[in-house]
CSV table of C-alpha atoms in Angstrom, one decimal:
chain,number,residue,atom,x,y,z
A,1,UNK,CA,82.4,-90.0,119.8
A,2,UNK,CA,85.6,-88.7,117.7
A,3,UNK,CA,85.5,-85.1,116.2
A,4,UNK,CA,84.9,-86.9,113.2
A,5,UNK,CA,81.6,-88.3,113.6
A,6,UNK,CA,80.0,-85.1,116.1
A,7,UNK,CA,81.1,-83.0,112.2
A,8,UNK,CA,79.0,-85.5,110.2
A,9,UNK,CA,76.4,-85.2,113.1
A,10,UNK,CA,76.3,-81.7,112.7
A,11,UNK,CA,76.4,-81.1,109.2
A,12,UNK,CA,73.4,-83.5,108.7
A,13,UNK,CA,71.3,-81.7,111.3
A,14,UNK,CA,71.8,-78.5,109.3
A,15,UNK,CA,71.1,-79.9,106.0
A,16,UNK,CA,67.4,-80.9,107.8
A,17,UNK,CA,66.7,-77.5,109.1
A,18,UNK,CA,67.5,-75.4,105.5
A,19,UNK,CA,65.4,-78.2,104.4
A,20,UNK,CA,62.6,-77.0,106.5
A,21,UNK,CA,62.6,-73.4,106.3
A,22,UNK,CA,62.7,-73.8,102.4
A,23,UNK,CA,59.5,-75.8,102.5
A,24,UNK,CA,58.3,-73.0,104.5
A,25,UNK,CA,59.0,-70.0,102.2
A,26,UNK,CA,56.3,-69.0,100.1
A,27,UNK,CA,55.8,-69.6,96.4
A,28,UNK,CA,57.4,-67.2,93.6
A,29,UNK,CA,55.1,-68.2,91.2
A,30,UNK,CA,51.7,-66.5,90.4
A,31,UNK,CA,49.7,-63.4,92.6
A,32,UNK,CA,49.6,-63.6,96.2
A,33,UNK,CA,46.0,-62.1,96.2
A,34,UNK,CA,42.8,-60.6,94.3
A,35,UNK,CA,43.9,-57.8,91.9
A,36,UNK,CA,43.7,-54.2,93.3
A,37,UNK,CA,41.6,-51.4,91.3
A,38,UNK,CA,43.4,-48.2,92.3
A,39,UNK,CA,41.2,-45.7,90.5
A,40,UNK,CA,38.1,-45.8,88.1
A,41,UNK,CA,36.7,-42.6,87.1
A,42,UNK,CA,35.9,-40.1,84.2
A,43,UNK,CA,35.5,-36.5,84.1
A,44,UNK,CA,33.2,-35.1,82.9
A,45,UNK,CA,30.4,-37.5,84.7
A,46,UNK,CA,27.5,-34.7,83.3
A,47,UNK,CA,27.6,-33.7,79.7
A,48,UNK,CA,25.2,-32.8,76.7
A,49,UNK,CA,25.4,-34.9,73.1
A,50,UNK,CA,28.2,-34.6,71.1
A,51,UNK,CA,30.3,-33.5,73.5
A,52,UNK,CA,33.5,-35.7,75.1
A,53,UNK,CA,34.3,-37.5,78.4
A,54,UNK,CA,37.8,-39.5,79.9
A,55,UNK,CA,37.8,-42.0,81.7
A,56,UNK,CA,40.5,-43.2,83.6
A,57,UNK,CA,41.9,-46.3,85.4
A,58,UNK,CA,44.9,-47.6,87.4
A,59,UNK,CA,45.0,-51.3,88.8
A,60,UNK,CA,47.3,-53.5,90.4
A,61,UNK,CA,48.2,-57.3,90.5
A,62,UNK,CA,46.6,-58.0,87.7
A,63,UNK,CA,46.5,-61.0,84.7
A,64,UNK,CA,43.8,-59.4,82.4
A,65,UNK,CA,41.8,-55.8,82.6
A,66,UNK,CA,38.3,-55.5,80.7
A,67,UNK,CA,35.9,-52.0,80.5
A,68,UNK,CA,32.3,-52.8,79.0
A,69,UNK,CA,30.3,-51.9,77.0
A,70,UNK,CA,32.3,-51.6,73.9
A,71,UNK,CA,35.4,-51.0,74.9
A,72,UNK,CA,37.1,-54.9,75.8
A,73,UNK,CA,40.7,-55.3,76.8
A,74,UNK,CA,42.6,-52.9,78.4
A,75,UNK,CA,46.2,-52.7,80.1
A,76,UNK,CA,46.2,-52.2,83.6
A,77,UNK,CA,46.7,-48.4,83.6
A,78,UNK,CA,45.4,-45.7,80.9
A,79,UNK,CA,42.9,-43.4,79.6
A,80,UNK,CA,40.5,-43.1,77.1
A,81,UNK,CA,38.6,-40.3,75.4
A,82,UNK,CA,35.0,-41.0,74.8
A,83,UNK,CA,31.7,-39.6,73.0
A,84,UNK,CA,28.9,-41.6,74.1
A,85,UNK,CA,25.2,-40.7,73.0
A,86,UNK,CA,22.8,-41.5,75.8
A,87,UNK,CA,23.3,-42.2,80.1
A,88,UNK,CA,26.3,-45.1,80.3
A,89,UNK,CA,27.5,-47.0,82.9
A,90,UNK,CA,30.9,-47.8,82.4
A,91,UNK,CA,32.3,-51.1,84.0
A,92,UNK,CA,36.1,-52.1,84.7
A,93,UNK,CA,36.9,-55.4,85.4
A,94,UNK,CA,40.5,-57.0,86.6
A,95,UNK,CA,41.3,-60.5,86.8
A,96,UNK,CA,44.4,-62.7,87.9
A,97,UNK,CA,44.5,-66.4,89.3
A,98,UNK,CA,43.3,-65.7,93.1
A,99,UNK,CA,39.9,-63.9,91.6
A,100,UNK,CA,38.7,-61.0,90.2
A,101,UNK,CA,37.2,-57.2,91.1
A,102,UNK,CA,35.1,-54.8,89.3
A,103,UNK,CA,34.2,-50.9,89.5
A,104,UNK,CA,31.6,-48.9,87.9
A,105,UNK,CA,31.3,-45.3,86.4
A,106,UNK,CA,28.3,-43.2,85.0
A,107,UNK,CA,28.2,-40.9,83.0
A,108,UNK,CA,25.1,-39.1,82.1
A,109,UNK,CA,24.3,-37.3,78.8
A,110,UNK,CA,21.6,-34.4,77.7
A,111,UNK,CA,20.4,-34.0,74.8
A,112,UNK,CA,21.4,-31.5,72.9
A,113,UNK,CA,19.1,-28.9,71.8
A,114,UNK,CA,17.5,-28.7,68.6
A,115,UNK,CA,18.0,-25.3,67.2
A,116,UNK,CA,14.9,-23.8,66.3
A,117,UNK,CA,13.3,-20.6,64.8
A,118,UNK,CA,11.3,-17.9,67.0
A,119,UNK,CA,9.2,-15.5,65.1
A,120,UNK,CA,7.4,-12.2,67.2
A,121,UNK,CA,5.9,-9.1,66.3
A,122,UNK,CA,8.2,-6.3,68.0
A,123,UNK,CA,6.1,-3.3,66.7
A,124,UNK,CA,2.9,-1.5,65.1
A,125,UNK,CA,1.7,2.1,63.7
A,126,UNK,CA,0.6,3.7,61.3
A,127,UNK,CA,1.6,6.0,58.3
A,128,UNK,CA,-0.8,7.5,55.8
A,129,UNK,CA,-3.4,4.6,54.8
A,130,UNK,CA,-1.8,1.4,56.3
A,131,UNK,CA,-1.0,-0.4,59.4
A,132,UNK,CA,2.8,-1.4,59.4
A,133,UNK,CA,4.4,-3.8,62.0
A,134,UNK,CA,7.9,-5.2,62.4
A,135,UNK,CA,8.3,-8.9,62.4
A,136,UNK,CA,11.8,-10.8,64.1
A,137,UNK,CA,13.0,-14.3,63.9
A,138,UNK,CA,14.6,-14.2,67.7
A,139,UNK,CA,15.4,-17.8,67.1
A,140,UNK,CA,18.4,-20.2,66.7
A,141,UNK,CA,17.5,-21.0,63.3
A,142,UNK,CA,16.5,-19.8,59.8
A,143,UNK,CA,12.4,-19.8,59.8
A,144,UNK,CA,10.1,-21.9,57.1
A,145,UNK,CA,7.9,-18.7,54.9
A,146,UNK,CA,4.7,-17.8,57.5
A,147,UNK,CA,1.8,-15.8,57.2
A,148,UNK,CA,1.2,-12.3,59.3
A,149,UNK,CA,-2.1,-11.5,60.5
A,150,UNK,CA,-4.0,-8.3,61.1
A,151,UNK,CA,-7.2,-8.3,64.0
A,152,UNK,CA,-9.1,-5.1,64.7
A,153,UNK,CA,-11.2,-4.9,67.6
A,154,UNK,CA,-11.1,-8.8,67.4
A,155,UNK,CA,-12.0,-9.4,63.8
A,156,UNK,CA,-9.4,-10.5,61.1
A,157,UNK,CA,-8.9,-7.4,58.7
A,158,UNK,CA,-5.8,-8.7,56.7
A,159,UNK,CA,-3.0,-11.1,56.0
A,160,UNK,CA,0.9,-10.6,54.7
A,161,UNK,CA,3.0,-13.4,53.6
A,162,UNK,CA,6.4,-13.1,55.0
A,163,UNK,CA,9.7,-14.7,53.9
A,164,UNK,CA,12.8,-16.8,55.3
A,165,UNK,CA,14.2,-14.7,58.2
A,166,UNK,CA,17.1,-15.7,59.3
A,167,UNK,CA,18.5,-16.0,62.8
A,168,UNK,CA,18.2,-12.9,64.4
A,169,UNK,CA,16.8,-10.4,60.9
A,170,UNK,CA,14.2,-8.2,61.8
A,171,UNK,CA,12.2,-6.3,58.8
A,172,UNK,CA,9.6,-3.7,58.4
A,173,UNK,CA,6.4,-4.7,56.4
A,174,UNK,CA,3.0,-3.2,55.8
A,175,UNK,CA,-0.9,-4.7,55.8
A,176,UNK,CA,-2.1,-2.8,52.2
A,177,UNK,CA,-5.5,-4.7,52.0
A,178,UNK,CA,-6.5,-2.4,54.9
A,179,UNK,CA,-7.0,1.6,55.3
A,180,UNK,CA,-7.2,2.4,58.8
A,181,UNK,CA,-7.7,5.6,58.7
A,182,UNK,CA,-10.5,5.1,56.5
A,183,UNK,CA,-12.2,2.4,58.3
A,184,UNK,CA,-11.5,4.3,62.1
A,185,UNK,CA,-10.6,7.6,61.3
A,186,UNK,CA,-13.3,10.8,62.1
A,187,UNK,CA,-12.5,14.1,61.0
A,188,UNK,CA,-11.9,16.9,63.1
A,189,UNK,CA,-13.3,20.6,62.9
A,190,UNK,CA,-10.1,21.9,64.4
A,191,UNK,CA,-7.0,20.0,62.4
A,192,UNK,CA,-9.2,18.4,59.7
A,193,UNK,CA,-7.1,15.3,60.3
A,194,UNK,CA,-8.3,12.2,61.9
A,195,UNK,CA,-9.1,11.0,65.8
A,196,UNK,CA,-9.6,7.9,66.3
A,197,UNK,CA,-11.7,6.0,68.6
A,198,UNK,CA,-10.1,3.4,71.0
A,199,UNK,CA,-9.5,0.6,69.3
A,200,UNK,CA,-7.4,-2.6,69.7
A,201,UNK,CA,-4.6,-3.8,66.9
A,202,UNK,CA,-3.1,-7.0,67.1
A,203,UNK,CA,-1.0,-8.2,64.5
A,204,UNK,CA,0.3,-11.8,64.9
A,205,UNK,CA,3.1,-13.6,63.0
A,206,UNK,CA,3.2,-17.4,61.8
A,207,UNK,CA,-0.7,-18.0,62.3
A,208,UNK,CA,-1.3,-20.6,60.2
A,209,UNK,CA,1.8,-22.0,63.0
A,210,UNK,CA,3.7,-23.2,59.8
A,211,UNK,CA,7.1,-22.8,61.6
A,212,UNK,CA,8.2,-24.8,63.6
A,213,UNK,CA,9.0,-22.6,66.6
A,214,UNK,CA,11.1,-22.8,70.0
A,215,UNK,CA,8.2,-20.7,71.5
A,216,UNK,CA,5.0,-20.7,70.3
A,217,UNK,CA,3.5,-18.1,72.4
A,218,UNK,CA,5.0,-15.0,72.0
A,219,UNK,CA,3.9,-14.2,67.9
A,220,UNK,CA,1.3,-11.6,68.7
A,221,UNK,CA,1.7,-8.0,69.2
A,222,UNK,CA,-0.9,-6.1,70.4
A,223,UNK,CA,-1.8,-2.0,71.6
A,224,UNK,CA,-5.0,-0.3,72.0
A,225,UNK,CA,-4.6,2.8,69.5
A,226,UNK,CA,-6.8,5.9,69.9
A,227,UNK,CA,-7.6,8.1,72.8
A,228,UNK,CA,-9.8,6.9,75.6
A,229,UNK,CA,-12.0,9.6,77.2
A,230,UNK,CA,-11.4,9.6,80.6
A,231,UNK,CA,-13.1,12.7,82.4
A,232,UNK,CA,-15.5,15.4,80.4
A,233,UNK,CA,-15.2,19.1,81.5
A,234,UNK,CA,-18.4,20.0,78.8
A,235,UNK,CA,-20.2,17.4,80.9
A,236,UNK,CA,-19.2,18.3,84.3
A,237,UNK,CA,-19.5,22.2,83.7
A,238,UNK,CA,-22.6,22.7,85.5
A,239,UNK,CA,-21.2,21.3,88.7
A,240,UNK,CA,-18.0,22.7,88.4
A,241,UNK,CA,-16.8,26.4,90.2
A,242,UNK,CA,-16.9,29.0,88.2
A,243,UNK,CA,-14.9,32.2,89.4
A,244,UNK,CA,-13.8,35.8,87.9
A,245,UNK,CA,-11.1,38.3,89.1
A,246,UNK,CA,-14.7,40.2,90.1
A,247,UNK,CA,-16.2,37.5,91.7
A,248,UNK,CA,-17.8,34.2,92.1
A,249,UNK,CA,-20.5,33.4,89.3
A,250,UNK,CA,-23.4,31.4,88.9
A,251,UNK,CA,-23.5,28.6,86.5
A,252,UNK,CA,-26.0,29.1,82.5
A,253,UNK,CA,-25.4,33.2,83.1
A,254,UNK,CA,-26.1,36.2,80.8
A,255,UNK,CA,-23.3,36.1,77.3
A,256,UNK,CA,-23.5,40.2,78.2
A,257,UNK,CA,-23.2,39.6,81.7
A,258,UNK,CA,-20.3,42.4,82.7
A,259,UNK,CA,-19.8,40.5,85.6
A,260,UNK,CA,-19.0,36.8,83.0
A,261,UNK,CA,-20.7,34.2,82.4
A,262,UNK,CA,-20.1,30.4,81.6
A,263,UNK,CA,-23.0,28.4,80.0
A,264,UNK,CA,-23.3,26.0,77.0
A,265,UNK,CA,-24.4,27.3,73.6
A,266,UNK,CA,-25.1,24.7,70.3
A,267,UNK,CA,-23.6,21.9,72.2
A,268,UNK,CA,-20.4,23.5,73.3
A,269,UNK,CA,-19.2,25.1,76.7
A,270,UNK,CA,-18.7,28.7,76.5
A,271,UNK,CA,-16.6,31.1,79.0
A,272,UNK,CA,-16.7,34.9,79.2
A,273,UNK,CA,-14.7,36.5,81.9
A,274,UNK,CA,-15.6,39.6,83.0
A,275,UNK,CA,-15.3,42.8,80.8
A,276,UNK,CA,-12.3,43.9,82.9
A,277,UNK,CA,-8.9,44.2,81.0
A,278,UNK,CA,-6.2,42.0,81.8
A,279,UNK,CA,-8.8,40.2,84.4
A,280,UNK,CA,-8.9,36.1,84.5
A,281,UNK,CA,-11.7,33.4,85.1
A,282,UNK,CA,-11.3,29.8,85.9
A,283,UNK,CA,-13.5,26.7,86.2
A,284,UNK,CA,-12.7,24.2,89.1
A,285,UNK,CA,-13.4,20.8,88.8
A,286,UNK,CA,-13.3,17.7,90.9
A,287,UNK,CA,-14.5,14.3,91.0
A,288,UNK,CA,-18.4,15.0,90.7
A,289,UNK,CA,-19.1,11.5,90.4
A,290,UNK,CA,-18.3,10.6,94.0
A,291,UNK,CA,-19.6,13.7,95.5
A,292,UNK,CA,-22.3,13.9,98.1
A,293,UNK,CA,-21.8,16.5,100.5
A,294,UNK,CA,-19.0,18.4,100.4
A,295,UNK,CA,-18.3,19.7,104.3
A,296,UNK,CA,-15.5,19.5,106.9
A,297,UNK,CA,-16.0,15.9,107.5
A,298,UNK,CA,-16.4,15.2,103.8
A,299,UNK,CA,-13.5,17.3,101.9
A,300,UNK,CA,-13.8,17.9,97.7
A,301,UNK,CA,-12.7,14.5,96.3
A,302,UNK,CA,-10.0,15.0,93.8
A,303,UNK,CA,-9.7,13.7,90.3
A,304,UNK,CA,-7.6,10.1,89.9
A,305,UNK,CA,-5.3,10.6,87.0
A,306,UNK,CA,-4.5,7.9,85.0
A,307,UNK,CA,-0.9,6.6,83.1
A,308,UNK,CA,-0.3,8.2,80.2
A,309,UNK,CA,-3.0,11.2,80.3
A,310,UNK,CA,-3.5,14.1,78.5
A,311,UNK,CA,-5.6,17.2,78.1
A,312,UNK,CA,-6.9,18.3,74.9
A,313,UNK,CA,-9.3,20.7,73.9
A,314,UNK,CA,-10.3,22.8,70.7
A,315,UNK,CA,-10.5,26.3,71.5
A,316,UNK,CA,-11.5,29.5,69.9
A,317,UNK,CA,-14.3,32.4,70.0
A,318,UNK,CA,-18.2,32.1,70.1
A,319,UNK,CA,-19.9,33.1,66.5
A,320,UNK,CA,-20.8,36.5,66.9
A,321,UNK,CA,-18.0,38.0,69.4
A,322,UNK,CA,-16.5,41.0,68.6
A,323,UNK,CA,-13.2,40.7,70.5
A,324,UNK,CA,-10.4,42.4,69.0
A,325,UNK,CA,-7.1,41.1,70.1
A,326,UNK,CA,-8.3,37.9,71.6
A,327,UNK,CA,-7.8,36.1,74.8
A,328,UNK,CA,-5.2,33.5,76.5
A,329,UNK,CA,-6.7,29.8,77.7
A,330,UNK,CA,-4.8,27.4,79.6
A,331,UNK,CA,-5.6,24.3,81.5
A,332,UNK,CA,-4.6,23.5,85.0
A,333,UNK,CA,-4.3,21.7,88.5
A,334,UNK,CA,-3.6,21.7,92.1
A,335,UNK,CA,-0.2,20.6,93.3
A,336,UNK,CA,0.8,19.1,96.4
A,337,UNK,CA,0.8,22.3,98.3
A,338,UNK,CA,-2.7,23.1,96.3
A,339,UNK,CA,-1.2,25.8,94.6
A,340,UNK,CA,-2.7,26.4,91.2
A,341,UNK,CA,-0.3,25.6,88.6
A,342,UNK,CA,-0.7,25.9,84.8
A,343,UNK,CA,0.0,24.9,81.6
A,344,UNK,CA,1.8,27.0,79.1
A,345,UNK,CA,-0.3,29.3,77.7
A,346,UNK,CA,-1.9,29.7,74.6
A,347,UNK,CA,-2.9,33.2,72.6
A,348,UNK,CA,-6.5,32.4,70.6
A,349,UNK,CA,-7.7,35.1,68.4
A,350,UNK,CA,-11.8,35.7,66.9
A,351,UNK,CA,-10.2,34.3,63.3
A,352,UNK,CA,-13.2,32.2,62.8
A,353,UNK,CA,-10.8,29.0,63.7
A,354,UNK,CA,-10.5,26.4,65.8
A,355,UNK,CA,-7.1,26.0,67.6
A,356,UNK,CA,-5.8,23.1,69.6
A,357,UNK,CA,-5.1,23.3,72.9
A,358,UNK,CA,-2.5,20.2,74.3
A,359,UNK,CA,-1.3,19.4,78.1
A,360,UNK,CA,1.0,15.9,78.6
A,361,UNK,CA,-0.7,15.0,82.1
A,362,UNK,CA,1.9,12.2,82.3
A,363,UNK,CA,3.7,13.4,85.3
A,364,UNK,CA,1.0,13.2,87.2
A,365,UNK,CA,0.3,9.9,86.6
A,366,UNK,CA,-1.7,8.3,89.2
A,367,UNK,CA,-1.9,11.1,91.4
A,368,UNK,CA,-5.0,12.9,92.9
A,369,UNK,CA,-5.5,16.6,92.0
A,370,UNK,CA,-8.3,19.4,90.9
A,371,UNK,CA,-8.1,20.5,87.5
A,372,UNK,CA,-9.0,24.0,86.0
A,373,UNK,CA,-10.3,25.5,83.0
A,374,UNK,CA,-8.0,29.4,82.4
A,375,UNK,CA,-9.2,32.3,80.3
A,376,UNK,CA,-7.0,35.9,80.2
A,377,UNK,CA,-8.6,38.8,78.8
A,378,UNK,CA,-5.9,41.5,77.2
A,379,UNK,CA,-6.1,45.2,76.8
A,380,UNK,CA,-9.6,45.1,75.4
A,381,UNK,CA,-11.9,42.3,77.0
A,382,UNK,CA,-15.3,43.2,75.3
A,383,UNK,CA,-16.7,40.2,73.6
A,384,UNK,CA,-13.8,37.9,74.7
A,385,UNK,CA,-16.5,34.7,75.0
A,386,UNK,CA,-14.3,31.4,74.5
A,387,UNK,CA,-15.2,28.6,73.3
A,388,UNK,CA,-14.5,25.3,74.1
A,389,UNK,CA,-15.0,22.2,71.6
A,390,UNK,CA,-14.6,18.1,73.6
A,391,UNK,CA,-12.6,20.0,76.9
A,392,UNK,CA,-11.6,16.4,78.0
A,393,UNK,CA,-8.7,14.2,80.0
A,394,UNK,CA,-7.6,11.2,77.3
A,395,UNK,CA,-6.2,8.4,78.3
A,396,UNK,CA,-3.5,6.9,75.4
């Protein structure tokens, strides 16, 4: 065969095989595969009503991109900002010829809080006649007018109409349909002002529960006014020690006893140290009311003291003495190293009067201790016979 023909020869094998491989290269046309979803997300997942949330998306190789609900036809990248009411589930879908993919977001949403009035009492006492009492709206939100109401010892006594009160406004108000001090007060020999027995105030705001409230269970205010009675030294006198600077004494002795005396006399106690000048006498008291028999084994059992104690007492001379420049009285106790420590002291003088005698027994709170009754004659200790009107411990 000529050069001629092995050319033609060759060239038409070549022709066949670029043929071939061109039937083998793939298509230009159209997506070689399913549509990739890069990212799908939003930030924030967690939020309450009202407020915002993005979401997010990036996808490849894709014809068509749709996010439900609501939202439809989307490009194949982007963001959107968003406000949606209740828990959503949001759903991307991206399509092309060889099929389709999806992803899913939620996004969940609180509530928001319905703002709300909160009405308390913060405060009671009294001044002159009436009981008055601070009211507050601690709330979120202006409060609807309400009715305040007054309970003594459990019984409804009065009611006050109270006003808007906006967020956060405290006032002052007063119940004028009751006199306390008339209805609890008992007047005194020694002030001729009021004591008052123990008594429980509550005062209560929104009781009709007119207002709508974000807590319903804080509107009452309530304190136990008066003085509780906690330990008697009148009543325990006969048990307790009696002791001069001359010498022990025995309990219901002589008034003209030289020697002094401590007995009671028209229903109150009565101390006369010994006719010694500048001399002293005490009463020591414990807790009679768990004693048995005091020994060794079984040691004086000391006197609890409760929160918020104090010791009052009305003092002044027997009817009849003839002192002339009075005595000194003060009350006091053991301390931890059972030394006797007193009180101030306080000068009374044979004026016909009663004076009142005060000790705050607050720092002894809760502690165990003895307690003692202290008279001082002066320069001239004839007739110096105290007198002593409801000696007692008070709780407040």
């Amino acid at each position: 065969m000529n050069k001629h023909k092995w050319l033609l020869v060759l060239i038409a094998i070549s022709m066949v095989i670029l043929s071939g491989l061109a039937a083998c290269a793939p298509s230009a046309t159209g997506p070689a595969g399913k549509p990739t979803i890069k990212s799908f997300t939003a930030s924030p997942t967690s939020l309450t009503a009202g407020e915002q949330t993005t979401i997010s998306w990036d996808v490849s190789g894709v014809t068509e991109v749709t996010i439900q609900p609501e939202i439809g036809r989307v490009g194949p990248s982007g963001s959107l900002s968003l406000t949606p009411a209740a828990n959503t589930t949001y759903t991307l879908t991206a399509n092309n010829k060889a099929g389709s993919d999806t992803s899913s977001v939620t996004v969940t949403v609180t509530p928001a809080a319905v703002s709300k009035s909160d009405l308390t009492i913060t405060d009671t006492w009294f001044a002159g006649d009436l009981i008055y009492f601070k009211i507050k709206n601690q709330g979120a939100a202006a409060s609807t007018p309400s009715m305040a109401r007054l309970y003594v010892d459990g019984f409804t006594r009065d009611s006050k109409y109270e006003d808007i009160l906006a967020p956060g406004e405290e006032k002052t108000d007063a119940f004028t349909g009751y006199q306390y001090t008339q209805q609890r007060g008992e007047t005194t020999a020694a002030q001729g002002g009021y004591e008052f027995p123990p008594t429980n105030i509550k005062v209560c705001a929104d009781e009709a529960n007119a207002v709508d409230e974000s807590n319903e269970g804080n509107n009452c205010f309530s304190q136990m006014w008066g003085l509780i009675s906690t330990y008697d030294f009148q009543y325990y006198a006969p048990q307790a020690r009696w002791r001069t600077s001359h010498g022990d004494l025995r309990w219901n002795g002589r008034p003209d006893d030289e020697n002094g005396a401590a007995y009671i006399y028209l229903g109150n106690l009565i101390t006369c140290p010994a006719q010694i000048p500048n001399s002293w006498m005490l009463g020591r008291y414990w807790d009679f009311a768990t004693t048995k028999d005091i020994n060794i084994t079984n040691p004086i059992p000391q006197i609890k003291v409760p929160p918020h104690s104090k010791f009052i007492a009305d003092v002044g001379f027997k009817t009849g003495s003839n002192s002339t420049d009075g005595a000194r009285v003060a009350f006091g106790y053991l301390d931890d190293t059972f030394s006797l420590v007193l009180f101030p002291k306080m000068d009374v003088y044979n004026d016909g009067k009663l004076h009142r005698y005060e000790a705050d027994l607050s720092a002894l709170a809760n502690k165990d201790t003895e307690f003692f009754l202290w008279i001082e004659t002066k320069a001239s200790p004839e007739g110096d016979c105290v007198k002593w009107v409801k000696p007692r411990m008070f709780q407040e």
